[in-house]
Short mmCIF file of C-alpha atoms and ligand atoms in Angstrom, two decimals:
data_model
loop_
_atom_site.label_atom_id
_atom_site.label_comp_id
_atom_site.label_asym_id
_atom_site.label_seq_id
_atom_site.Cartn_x
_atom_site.Cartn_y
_atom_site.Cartn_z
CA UNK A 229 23.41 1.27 -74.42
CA UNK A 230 24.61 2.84 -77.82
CA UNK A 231 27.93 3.48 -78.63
CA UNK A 232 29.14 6.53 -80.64
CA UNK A 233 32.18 7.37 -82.43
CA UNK A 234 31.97 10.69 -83.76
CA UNK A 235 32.11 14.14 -81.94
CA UNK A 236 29.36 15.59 -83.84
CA UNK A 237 27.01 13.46 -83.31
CA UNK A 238 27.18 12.92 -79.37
CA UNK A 239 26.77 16.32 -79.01
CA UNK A 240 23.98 16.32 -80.96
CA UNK A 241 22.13 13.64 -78.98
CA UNK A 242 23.33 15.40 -75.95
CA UNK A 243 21.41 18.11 -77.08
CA UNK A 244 18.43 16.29 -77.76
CA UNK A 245 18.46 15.12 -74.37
CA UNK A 246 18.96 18.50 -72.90
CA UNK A 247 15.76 19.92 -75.01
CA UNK A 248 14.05 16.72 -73.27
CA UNK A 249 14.56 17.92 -70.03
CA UNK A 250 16.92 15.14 -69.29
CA UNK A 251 20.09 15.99 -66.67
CA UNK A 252 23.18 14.30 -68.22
CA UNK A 253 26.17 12.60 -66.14
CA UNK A 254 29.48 12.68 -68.21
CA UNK A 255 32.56 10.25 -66.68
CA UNK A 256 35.43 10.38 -68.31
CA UNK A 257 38.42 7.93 -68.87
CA UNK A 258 40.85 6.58 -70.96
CA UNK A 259 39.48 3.28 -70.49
CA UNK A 260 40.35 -0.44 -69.18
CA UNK A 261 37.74 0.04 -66.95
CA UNK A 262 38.36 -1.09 -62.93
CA UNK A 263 36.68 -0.61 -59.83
CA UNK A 264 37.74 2.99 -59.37
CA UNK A 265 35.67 4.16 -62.73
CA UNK A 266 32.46 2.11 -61.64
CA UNK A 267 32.26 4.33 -58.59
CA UNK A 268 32.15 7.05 -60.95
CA UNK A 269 30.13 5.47 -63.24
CA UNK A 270 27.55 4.61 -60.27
CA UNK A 271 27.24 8.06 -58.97
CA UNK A 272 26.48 9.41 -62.28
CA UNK A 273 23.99 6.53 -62.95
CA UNK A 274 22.30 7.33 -59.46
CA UNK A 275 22.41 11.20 -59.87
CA UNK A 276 21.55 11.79 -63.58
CA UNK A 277 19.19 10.98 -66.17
CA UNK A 278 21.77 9.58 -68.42
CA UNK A 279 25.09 9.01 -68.21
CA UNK A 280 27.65 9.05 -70.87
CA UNK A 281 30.89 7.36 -70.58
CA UNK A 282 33.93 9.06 -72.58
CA UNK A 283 36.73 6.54 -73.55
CA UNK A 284 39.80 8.16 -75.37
CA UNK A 285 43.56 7.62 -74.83
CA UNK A 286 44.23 11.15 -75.18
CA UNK A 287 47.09 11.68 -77.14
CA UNK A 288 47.78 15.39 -76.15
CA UNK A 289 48.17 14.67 -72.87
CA UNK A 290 51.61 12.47 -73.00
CA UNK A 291 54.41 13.29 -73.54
CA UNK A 292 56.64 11.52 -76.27
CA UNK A 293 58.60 9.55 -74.26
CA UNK A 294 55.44 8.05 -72.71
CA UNK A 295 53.27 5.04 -72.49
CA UNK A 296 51.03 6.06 -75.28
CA UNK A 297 50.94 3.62 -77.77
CA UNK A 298 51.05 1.19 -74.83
CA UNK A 299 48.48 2.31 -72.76
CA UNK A 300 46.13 -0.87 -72.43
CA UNK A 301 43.06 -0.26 -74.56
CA UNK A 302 40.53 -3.13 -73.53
CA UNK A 303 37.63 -1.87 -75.77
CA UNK A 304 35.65 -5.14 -75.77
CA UNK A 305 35.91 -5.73 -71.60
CA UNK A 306 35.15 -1.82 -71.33
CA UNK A 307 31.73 -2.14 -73.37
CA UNK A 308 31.08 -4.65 -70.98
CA UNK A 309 31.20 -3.31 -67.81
CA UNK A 310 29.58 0.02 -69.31
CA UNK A 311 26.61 -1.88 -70.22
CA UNK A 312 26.58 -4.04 -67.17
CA UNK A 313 26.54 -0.92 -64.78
CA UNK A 314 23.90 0.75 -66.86
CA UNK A 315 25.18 3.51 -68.95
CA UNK A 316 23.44 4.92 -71.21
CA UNK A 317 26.01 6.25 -74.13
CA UNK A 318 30.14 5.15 -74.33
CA UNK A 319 31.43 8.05 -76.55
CA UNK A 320 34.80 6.64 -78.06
CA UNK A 321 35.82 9.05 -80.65
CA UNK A 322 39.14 8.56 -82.51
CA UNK A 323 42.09 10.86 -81.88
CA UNK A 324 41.32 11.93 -85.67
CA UNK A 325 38.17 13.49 -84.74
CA UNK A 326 39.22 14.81 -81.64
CA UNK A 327 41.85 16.25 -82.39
CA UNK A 328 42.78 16.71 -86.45
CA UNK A 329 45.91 17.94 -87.73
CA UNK A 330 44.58 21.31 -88.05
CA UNK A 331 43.62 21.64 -84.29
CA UNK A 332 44.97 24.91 -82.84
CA UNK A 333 43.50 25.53 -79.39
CA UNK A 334 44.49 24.80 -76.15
CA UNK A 335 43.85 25.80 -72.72
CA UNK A 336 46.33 26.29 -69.99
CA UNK A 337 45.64 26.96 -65.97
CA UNK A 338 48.39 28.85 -65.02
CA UNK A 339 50.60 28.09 -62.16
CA UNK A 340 48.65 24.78 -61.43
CA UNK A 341 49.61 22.75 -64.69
CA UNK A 342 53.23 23.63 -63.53
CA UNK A 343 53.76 22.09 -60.44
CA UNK A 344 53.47 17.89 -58.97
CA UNK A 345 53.35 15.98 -62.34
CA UNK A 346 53.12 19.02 -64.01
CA UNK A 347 56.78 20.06 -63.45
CA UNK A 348 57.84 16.02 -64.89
CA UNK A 349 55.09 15.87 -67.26
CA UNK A 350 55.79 18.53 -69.50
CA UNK A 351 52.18 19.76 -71.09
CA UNK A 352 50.33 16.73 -69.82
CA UNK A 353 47.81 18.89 -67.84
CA UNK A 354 47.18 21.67 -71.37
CA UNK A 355 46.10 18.51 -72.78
CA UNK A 356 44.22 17.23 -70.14
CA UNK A 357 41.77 20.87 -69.99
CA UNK A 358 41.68 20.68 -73.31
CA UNK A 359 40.39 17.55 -74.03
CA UNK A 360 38.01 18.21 -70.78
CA UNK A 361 36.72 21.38 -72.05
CA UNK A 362 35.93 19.45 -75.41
CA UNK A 363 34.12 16.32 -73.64
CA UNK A 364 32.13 19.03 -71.57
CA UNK A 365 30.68 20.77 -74.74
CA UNK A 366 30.56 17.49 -76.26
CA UNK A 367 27.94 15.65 -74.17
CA UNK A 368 26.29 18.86 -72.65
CA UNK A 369 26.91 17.61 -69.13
CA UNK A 370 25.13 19.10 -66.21
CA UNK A 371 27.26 17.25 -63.84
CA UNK A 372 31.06 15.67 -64.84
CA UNK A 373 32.52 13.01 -62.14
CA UNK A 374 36.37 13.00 -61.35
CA UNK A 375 38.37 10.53 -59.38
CA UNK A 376 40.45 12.12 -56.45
CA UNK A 377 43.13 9.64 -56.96
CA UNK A 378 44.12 12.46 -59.67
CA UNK A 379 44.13 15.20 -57.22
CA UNK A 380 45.89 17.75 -59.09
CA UNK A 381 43.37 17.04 -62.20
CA UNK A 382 40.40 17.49 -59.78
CA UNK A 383 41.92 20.89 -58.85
CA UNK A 384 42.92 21.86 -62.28
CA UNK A 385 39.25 20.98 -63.90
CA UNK A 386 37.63 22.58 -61.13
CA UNK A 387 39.49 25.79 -61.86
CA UNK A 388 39.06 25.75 -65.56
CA UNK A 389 35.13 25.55 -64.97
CA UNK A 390 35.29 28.39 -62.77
CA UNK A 391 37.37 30.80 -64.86
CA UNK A 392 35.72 29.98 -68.47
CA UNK A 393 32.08 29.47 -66.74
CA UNK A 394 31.32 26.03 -67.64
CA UNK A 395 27.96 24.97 -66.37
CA UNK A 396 29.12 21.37 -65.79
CA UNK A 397 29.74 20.62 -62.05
CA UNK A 398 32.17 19.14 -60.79
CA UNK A 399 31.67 15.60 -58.59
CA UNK A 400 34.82 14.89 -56.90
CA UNK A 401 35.15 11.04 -56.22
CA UNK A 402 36.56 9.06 -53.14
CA UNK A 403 39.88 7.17 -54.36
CA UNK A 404 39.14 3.57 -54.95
CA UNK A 405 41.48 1.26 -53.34
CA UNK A 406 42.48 -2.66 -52.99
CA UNK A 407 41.83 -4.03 -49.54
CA UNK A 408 45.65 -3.84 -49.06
CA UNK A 409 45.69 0.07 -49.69
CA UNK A 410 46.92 0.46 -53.48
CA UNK A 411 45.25 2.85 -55.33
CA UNK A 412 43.22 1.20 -58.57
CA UNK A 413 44.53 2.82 -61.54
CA UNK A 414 44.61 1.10 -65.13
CA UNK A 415 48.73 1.50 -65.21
CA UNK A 416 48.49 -1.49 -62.50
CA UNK A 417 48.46 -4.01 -65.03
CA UNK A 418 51.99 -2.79 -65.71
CA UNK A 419 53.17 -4.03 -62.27
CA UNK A 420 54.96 -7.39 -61.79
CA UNK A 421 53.37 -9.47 -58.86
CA UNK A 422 56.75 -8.69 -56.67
CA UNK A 423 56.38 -4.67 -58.07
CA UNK A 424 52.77 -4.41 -56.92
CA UNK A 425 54.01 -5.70 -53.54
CA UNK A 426 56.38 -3.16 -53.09
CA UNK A 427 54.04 -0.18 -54.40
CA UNK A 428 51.74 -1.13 -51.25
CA UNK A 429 54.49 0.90 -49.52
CA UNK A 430 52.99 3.98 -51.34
CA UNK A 431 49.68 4.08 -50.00
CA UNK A 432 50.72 2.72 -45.97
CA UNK A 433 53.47 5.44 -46.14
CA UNK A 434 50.95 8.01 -46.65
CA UNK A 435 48.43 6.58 -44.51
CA UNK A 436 50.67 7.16 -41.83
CA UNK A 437 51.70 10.43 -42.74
CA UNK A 438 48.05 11.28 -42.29
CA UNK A 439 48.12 10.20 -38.53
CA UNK A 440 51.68 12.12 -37.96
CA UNK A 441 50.53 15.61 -39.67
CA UNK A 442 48.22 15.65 -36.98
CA UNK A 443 50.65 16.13 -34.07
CA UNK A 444 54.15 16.70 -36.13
CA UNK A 445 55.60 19.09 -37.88
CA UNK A 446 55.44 19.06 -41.61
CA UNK A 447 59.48 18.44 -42.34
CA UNK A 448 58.93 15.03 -39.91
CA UNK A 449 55.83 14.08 -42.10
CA UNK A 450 57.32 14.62 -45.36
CA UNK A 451 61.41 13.51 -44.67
CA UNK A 452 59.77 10.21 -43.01
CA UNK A 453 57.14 9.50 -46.57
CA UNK A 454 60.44 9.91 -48.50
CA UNK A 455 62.74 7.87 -46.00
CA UNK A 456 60.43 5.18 -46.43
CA UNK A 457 59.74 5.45 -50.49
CA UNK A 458 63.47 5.27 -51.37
CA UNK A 459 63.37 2.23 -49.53
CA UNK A 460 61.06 0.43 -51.93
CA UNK A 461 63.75 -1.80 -53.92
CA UNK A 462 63.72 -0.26 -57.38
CA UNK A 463 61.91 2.68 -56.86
CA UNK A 464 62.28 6.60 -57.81
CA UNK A 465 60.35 9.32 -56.16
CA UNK A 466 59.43 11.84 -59.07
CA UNK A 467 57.71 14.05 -55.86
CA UNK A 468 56.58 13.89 -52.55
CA UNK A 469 54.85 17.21 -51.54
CA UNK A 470 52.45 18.77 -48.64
CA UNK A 471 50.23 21.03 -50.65
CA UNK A 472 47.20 23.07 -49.20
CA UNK A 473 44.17 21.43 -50.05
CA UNK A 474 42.28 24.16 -51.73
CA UNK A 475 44.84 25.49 -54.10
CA UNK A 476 47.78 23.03 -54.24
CA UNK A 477 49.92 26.29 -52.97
CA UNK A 478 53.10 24.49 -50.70
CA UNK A 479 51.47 24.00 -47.30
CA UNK A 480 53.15 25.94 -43.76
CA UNK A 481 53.09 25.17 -40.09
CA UNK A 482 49.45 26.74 -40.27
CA UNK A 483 48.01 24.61 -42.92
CA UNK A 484 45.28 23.05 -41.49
CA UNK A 485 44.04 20.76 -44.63
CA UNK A 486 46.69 19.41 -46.34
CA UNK A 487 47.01 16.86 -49.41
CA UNK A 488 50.25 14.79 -49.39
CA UNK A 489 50.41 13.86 -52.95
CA UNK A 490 53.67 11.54 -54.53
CA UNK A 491 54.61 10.19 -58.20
CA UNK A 492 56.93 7.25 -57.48
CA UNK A 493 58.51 4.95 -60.39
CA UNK A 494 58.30 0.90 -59.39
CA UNK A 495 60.59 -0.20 -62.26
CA UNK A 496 59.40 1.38 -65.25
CA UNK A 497 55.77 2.69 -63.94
CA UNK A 498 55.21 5.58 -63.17
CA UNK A 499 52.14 5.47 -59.98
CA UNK A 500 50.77 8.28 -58.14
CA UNK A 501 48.99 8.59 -54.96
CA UNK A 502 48.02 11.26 -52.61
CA UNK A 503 45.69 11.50 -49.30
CA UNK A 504 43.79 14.20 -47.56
CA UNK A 505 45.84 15.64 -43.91
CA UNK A 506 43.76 17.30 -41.32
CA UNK A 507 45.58 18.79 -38.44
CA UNK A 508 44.09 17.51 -34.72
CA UNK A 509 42.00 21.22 -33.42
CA UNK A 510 44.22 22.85 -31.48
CA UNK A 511 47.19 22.01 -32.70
CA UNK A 512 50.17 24.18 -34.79
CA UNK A 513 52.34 21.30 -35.89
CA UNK A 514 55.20 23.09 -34.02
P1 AMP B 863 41.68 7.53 -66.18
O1 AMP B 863 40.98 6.52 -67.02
O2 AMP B 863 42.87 6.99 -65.45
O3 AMP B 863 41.98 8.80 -66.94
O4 AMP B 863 40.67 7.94 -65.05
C1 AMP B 863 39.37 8.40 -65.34
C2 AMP B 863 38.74 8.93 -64.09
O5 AMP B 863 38.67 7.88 -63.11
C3 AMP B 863 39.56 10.06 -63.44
O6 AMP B 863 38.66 11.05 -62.94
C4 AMP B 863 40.28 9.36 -62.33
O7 AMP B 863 40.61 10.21 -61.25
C5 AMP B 863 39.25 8.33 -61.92
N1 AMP B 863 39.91 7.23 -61.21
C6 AMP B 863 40.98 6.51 -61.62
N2 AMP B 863 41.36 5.62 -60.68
C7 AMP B 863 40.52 5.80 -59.63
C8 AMP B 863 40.40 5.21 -58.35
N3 AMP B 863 41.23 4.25 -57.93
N4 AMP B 863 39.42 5.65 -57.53
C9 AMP B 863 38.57 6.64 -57.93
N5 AMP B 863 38.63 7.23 -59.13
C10 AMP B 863 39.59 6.83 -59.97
#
């Protein structure tokens, strides 16, 4: 496993690579690695002929009031389990290279950058295609892996490769989850041991939703989630939304495949979660 630091010359083994005939895998994260990135990780290894793993706290993508400078940043650990779960190249450029003071472009999906976080986290999601559109010429990917515990991301990367052509497909990725339901996500290590108790709420709250959208009507499903996140001792519902699945448009009494996607505060993190609806056949929700 090699590790590279500068921009320029990933893509230029990348490129090698390609001119090999080798497929490539690209997976990227902002690091302190858990189980939810190994499943990315895995698929890549399994489908591709390398995989690169991209680590960079990406500083376009938060906003000033948050948890940049504090975002855990585990580099030793994440080598590790890179190397462990065979991957062939960690690219961890510095935010110097990625993005100098001179850097002037920036790409925005319309419509779906403004909604869900988008609406709290004010250009979060400009950064987050832009930085994605970077990594994909970067490392020459033939196939890019994304987690669907970042639904709205999914949805927005998918887009962008679609409108600006990118030849790197898109692999969306089952959520990762503790055996009690939470959703793995690095901010975890922000939680308390009595916090990540009460954030279990998140996930069981939905779960159920999921069993209710197939016979209720959307208001029940969505005033019941909220009823029973406010009741989480110290918490603060940023959203809780029933979106169509395909294009994150609000869902109506004839959405058949719905997302139910929330951004709660426990204390002073910020989680999100979201799970897949699908109405029983036959049924209106009316
Ligand atoms: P992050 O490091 O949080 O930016 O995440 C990097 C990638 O891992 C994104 O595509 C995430 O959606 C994905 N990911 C994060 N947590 C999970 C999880 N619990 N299960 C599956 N994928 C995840």
């Amino acid at each position: 496993m090699k590790i590279i630091k500068i921009a320029s010359q990933m893509q230029k083994i990348a490129l090698k690579h390609i001119k090999d005939g080798d497929e490539i895998g690209l997976v990227p994260t902002m690091g302190a690695l858990h189980e939810g990135h190994i499943s990315l990780i895995a698929k890549s290894v399994k489908n591709d002929d390398i995989t690169i793993v991209s680590i960079f706290v990406n500083p376009v993508q938060f906003c000033p009031n948050e948890d940049y400078l504090k975002y855990p940043r585990p580099a030793k650990k994440d080598k590790e389990i890179c190397k462990k779960n065979h991957v062939d190249y960690v690219f961890m450029p510095s935010a110097n290279d990625m993005f100098p003071s001179d850097h002037k472009t920036f790409i925005e999906i319309k419509t779906l950058q403004d909604i869900l976080c988008g609406a709290f986290r004010i250009n979060h999601f400009r950064g987050v295609a832009t930085v994605v559109a970077k990594l994909f010429n970067i490392s020459c990917a033939d196939r890019a892996y994304f987690g669907v515990k970042d639904f709205q991301q999914l949805k927005i990367v998918e887009k962008m490769g679609k409108d600006l052509n990118f030849r790197t497909k898109i692999i969306p990725c089952s959520v990762v989850r503790e055996r009690n339901g939470l959703a793995l996500s690095s901010r975890n290590s922000y939680l308390s041991a009595e916090e990540k108790k009460r954030s279990l709420n998140i996930s069981k709250s939905l779960k159920e939703a999921a069993e209710d959208f197939k016979s209720r009507d959307l208001n029940f499903v969505k005033k019941t989630v909220i009823n029973k996140l406010k009741k989480i001792p110290g918490s603060e519902i940023d959203y809780a939304e029933i979106v169509n699945f395909d294009d994150l448009s609000p869902a109506n009494k004839n959405t058949k495949k719905a997302v139910f996607a929330v951004a709660v505060w426990i204390g002073k993190t910020r989680l999100i979660d979201n799970i897949m609806m699908i109405k029983d056949k036959g049924r209106s929700g009316q």
